C-alpha positions as a printed Julia matrix, in Angstrom:
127×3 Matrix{Float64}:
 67.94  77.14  146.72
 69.14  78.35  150.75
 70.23  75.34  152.61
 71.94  75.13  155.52
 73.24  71.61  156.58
 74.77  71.22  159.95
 76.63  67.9   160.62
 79.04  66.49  163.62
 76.53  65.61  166.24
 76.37  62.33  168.19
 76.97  60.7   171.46
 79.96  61.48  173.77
 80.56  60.7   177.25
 80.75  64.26  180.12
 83.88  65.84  179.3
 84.63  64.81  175.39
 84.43  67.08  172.48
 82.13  67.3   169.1
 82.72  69.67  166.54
 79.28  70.61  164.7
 79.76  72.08  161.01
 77.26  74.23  159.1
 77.27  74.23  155.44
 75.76  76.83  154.0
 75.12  77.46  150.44
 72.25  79.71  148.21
 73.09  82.96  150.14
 75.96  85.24  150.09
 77.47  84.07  153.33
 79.4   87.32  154.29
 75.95  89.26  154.51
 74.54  87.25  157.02
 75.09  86.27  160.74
 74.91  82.52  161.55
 74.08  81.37  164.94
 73.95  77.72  166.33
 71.27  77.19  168.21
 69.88  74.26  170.37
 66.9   73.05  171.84
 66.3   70.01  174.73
 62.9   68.22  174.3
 60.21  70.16  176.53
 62.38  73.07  176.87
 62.48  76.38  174.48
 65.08  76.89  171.47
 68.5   78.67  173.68
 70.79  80.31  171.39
 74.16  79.07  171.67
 76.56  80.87  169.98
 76.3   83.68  166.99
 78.59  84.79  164.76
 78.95  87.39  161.98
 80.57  86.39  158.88
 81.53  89.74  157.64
 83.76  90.44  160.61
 84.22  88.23  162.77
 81.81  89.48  165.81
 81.19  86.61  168.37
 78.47  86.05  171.12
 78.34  82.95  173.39
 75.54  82.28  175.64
 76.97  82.49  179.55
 76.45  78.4   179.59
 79.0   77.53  177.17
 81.79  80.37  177.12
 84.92  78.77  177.57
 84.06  75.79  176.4
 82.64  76.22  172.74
 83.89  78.0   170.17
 82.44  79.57  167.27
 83.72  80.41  163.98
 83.57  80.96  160.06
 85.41  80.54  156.95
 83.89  82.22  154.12
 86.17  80.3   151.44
 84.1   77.31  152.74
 80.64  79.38  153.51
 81.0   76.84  156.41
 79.95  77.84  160.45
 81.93  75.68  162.61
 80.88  75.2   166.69
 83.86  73.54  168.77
 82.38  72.13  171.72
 84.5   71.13  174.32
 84.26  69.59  178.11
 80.44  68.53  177.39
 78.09  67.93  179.76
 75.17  65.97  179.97
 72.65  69.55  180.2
 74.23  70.54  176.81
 72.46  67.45  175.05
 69.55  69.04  172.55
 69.11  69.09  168.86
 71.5   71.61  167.7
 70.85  73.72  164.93
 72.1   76.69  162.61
 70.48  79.84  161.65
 70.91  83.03  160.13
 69.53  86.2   159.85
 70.94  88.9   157.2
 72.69  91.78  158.38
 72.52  91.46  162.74
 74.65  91.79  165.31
 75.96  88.6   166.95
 74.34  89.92  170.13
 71.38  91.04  169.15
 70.88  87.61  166.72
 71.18  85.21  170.05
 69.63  87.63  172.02
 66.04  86.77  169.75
 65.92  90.35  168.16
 65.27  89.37  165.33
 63.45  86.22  163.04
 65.11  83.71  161.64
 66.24  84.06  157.56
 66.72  80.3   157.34
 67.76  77.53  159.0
 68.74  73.66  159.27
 67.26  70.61  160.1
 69.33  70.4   163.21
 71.78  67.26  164.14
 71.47  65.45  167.26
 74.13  66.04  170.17
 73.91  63.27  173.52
 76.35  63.64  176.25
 76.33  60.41  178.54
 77.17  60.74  182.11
């Protein structure tokens, strides 16, 4: 059975740090490209942040470079997202995806449908 599991959401004040985790499991992890995605209520799913988990390859959405941070380990088949000096426009319902075989780039920039994905976990920033 494909799951992926995301955990580390909750509520932080402007400027603190989470550190969302995406377990994934049912798949052969290197194949695929994970992406975190998130999306606010009444507004449309934004990717986030995509990376491939055969080499490394990173995207970030202009909104968050230099302040999240994407990466893998395989040993784990865990997708970790390092958010740092959040603001209150980056609360939404994160959530990880993946797609076999894509780009980073091409992954966040919606070219292609999602494989699988999680039930999302919950990130508030207070002001």
């Amino acid at each position: 059975e494909v799951q992926l599991v995301e955990s580390g959401g909750g509520l932080v004040q402007a400027g603190g740090s989470l550190r969302l985790s995406c377990a994934a499991s049912g798949f052969t992890f290197d194949d695929y490209t994970i992406g975190w995605f998130r999306q606010a209520p009444g507004k449309e799913r934004e990717a986030v942040s995509c990376i491939s988990s055969s080499d490394g390859n990173t995207y970030y959405a202009d909104s968050v470079k230099g302040r999240f941070t994407i990466s893998s380990d395989s040993a784990k088949n865990t997708v970790y997202l390092q958010m740092n000096s959040l603001k209150p426009e980056d609360t939404a319902v994160y959530y990880c995806a993946t797609v076999r075989g894509s780009k980073p780039i091409l992954y966040c920039s919606g070219s292609y449908y999602d494989d699988y994905w999680g039930q999302g976990t919950q990130v508030t920033v207070s002001s």
